[in-house]
CSV table of C-alpha atoms in Angstrom, one decimal:
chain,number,residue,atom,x,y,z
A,1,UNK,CA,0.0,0.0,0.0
A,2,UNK,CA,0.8,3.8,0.0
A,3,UNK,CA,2.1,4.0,-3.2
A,4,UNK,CA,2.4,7.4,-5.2
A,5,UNK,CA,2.9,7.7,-8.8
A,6,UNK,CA,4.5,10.4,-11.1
A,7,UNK,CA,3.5,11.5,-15.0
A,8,UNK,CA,5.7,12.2,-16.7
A,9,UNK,CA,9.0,10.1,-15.5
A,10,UNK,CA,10.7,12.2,-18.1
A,11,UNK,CA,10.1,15.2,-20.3
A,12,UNK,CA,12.2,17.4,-22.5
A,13,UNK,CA,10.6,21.2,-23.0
A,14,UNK,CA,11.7,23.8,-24.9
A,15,UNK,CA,12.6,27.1,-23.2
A,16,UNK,CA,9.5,29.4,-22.8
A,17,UNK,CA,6.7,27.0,-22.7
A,18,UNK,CA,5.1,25.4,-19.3
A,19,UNK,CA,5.0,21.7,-18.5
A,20,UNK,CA,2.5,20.0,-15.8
A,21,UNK,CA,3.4,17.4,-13.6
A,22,UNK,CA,1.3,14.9,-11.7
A,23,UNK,CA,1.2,13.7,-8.3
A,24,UNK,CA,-1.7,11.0,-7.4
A,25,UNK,CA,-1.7,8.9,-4.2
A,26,UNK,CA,-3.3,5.2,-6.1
A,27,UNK,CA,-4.7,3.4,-2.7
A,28,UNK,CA,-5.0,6.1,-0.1
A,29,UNK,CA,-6.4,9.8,-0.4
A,30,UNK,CA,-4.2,12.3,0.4
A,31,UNK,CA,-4.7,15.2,2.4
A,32,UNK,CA,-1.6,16.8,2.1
A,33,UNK,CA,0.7,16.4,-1.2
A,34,UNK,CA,4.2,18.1,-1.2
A,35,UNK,CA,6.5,19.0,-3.6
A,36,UNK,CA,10.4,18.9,-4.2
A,37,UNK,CA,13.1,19.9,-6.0
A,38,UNK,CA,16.5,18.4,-6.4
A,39,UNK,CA,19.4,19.5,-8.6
A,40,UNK,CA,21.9,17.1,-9.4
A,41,UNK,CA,23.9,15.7,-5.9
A,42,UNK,CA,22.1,18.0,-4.3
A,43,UNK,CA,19.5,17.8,-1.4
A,44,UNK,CA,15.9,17.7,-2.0
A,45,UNK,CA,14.3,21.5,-1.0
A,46,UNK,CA,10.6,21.7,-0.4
A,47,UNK,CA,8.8,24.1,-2.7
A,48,UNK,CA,5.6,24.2,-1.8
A,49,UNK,CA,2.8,22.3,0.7
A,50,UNK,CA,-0.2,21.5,-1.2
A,51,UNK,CA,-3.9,20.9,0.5
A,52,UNK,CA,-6.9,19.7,-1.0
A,53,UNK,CA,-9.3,22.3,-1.8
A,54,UNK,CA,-6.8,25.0,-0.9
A,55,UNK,CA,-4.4,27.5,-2.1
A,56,UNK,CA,-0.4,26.0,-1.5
A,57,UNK,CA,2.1,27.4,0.2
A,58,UNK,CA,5.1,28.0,-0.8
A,59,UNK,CA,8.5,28.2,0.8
A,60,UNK,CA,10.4,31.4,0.9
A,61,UNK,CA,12.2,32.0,-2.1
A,62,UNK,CA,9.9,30.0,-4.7
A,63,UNK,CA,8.1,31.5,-7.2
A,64,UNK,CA,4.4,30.4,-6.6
A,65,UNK,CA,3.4,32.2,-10.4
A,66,UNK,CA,5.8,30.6,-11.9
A,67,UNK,CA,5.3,27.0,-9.8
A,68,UNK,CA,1.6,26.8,-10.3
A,69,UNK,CA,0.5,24.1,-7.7
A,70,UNK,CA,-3.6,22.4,-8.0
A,71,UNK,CA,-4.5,20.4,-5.6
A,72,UNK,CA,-8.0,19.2,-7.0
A,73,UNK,CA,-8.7,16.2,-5.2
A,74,UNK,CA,-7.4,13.8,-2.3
A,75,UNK,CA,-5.3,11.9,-4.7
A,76,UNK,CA,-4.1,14.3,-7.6
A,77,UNK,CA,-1.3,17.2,-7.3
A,78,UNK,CA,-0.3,19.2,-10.3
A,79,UNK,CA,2.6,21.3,-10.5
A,80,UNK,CA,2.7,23.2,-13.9
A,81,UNK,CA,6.5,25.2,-14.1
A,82,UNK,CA,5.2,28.3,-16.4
A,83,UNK,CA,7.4,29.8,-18.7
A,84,UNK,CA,10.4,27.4,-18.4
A,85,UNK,CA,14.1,28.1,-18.4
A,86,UNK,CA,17.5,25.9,-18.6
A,87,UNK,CA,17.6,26.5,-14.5
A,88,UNK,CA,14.4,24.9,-14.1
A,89,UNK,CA,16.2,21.9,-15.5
A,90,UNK,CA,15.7,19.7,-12.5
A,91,UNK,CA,14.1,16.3,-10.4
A,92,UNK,CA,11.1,17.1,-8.9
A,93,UNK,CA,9.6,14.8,-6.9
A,94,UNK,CA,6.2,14.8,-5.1
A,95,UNK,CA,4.9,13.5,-1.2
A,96,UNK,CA,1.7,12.7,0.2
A,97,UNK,CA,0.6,12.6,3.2
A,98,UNK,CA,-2.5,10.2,4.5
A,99,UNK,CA,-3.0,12.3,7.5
A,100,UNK,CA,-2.9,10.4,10.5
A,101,UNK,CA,0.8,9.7,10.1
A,102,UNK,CA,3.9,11.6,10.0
A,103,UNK,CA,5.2,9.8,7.6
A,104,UNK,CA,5.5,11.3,3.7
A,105,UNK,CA,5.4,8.7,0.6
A,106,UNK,CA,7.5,9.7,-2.3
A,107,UNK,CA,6.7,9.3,-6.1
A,108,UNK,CA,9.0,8.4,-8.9
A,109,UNK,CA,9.8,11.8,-9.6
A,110,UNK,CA,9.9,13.8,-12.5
A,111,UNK,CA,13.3,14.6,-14.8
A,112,UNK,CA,12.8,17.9,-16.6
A,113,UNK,CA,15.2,19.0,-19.3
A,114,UNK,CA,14.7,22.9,-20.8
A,115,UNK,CA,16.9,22.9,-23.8
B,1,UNK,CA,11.5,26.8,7.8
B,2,UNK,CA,13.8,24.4,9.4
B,3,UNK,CA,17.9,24.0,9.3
B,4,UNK,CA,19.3,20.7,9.2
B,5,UNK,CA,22.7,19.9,8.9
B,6,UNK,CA,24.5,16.5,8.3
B,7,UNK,CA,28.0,15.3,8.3
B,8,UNK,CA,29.9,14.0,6.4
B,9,UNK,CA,29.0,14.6,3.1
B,10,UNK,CA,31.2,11.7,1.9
B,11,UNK,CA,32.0,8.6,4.0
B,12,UNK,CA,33.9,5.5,3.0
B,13,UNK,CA,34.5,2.3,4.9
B,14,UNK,CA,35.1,-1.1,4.1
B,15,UNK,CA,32.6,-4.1,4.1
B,16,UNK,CA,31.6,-4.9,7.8
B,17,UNK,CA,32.7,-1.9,9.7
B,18,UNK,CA,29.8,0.4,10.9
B,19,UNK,CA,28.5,3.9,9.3
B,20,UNK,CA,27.9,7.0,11.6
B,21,UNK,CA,25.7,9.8,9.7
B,22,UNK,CA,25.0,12.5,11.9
B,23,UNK,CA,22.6,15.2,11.7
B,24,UNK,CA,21.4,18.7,13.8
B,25,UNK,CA,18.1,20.7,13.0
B,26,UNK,CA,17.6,24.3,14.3
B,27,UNK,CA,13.9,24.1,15.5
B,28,UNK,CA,12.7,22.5,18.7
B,29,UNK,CA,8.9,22.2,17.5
B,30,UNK,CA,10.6,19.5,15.1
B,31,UNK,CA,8.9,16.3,16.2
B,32,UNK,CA,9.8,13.3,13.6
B,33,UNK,CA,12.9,12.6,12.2
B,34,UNK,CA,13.5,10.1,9.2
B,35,UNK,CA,16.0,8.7,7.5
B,36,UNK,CA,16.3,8.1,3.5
B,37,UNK,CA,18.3,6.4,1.0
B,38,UNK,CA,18.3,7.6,-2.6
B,39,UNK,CA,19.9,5.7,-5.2
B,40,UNK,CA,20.3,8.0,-8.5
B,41,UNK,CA,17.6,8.9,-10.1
B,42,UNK,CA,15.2,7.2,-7.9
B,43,UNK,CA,12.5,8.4,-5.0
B,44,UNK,CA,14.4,8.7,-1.4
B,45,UNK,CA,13.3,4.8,0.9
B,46,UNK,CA,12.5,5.6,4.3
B,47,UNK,CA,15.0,3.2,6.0
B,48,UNK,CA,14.2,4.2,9.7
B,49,UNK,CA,12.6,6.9,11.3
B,50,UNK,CA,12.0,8.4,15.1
B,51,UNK,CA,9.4,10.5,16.5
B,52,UNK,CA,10.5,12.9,19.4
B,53,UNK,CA,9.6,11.3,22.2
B,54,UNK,CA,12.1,8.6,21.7
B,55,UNK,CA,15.4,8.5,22.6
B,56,UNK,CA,16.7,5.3,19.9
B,57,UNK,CA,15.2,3.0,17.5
B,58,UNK,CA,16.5,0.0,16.4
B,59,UNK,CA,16.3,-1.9,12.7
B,60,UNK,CA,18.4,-4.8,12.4
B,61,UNK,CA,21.7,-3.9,11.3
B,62,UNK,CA,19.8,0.0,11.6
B,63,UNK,CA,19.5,2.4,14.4
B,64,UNK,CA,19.0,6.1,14.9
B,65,UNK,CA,19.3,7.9,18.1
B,66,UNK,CA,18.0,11.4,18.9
B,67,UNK,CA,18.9,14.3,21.3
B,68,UNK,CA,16.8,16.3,21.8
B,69,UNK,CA,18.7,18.9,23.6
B,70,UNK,CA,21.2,19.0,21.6
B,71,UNK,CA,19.4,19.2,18.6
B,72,UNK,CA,20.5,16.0,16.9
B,73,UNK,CA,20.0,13.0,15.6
B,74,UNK,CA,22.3,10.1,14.5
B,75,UNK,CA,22.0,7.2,11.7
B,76,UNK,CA,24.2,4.2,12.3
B,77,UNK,CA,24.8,1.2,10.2
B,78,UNK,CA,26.4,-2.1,11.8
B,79,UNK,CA,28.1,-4.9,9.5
B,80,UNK,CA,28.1,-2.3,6.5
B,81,UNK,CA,27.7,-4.7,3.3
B,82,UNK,CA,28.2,-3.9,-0.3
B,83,UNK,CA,24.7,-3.2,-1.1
B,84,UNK,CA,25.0,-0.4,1.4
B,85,UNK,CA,26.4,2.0,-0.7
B,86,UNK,CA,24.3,5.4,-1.9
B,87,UNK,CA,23.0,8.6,-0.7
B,88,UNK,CA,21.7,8.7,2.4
B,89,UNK,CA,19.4,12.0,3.8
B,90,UNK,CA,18.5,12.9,7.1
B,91,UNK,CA,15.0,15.2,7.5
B,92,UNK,CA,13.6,17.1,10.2
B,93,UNK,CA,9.0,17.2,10.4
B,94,UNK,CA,8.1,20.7,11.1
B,95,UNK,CA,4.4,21.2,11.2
B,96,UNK,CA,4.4,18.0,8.8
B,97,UNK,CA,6.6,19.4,6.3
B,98,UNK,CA,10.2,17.6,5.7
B,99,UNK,CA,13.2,19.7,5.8
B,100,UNK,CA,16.2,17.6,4.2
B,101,UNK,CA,19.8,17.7,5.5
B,102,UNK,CA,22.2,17.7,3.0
B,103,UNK,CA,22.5,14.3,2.0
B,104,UNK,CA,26.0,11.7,2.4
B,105,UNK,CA,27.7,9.8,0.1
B,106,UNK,CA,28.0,5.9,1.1
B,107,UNK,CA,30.7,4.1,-0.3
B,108,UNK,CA,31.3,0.4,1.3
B,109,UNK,CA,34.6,-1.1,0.1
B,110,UNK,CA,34.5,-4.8,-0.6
């Protein structure tokens, strides 16, 4: 159980367009979906928290109109990166949370190339 | 948000000896405190975790311990084996959100 799934694995963009990324919990609903980003041997930095039903919040320093975050239902996240650059070339990787728990399960992540 | 630190960035030791990670977070409101190992390209496996109202867990040939006082928290690995070898991440919980330390590099020498 508890498994979270990414779409796409991979995608290649070219340099001002936007690109959306989903999140979905498959066997639990999720009241609380995170998202990362990691650059390569780098550490994995929180962006943003994302609630059902609510507006995300975003950790300092992020863009939230560039990182557009949806959080439709209990078991689908979006993150759409608007206008992408070369330095938004990057692994993001999504959480959710089942409430009740501490614990955060990780998707697949997502490899995004801006050429 | 929360500050967590870890040491060593690299660590190398040879099949069989033990692994010490160790890691310090800023805020005291942190409360859980996992573990991770990523292998590249892959999502982060919780390999142990400890919420803060325990002092040490234990996993097999796996155990963290946690100070509270001090602000830190320790991963260590017994009887290292081959198999052992990638990235490992400590993270503090603040208000259920995970801030990561900065990750080590696990090398285990046949």
């Amino acid at each position: 159980g508890a498994v979270v799934s990414q779409h796409p694995s991979w995608v290649i963009c070219k340099s001002g367009t936007s690109v959306k990324i989903e999140c979905r919990s498959l066997d639990f609903q999720a009241t609380t979906m995170f998202w990362y980003r990691q650059f390569p041997k780098q550490s994995l930095m929180l962006m943003a928290t994302s609630n059902e039903g609510s507006k995300a919040t975003y950790e300092q320093g992020v863009e939230k109109d560039k990182f557009l975050i949806n959080h439709a239902s209990l078991t689908l996240s979006t993150l759409t990166v608007t206008s992408a650059h070369p330095e938004d070339s990057s692994f993001y990787i999504c959480s959710a949370n089942p409430g009740g728990s501490y614990e955060q399960y990780f998707g697949p992540g997502t490899r995004l190339t801006v050429t | 948000g929360e500050n967590v630190e870890q040491h060593p960035s690299t660590l190398s030791v040879q099949e069989g000896d033990s692994a010490v990670i160790k890691c310090t977070y800023s805020d005291s409101a942190s409360n859980y405190f996992p573990w991770y190992k990523q292998e590249l390209g892959k999502r982060p496996q919780l390999i142990i975790d400890i919420r803060s109202n325990v002092g040490e867990k234990k996993d097999q040939r796996i155990a963290v311990t946690l100070n509270k006082t001090a602000k830190h928290f320790s991963l260590h690995i017994t009887e290292t084996q081959p198999e052992d070898s990638a990235v490992y991440f400590c993270a503090a919980s603040l208000r259920n959100q995970f801030y990561f330390g900065t990750g080590t590099s696990l090398t285990v020498i046949p």
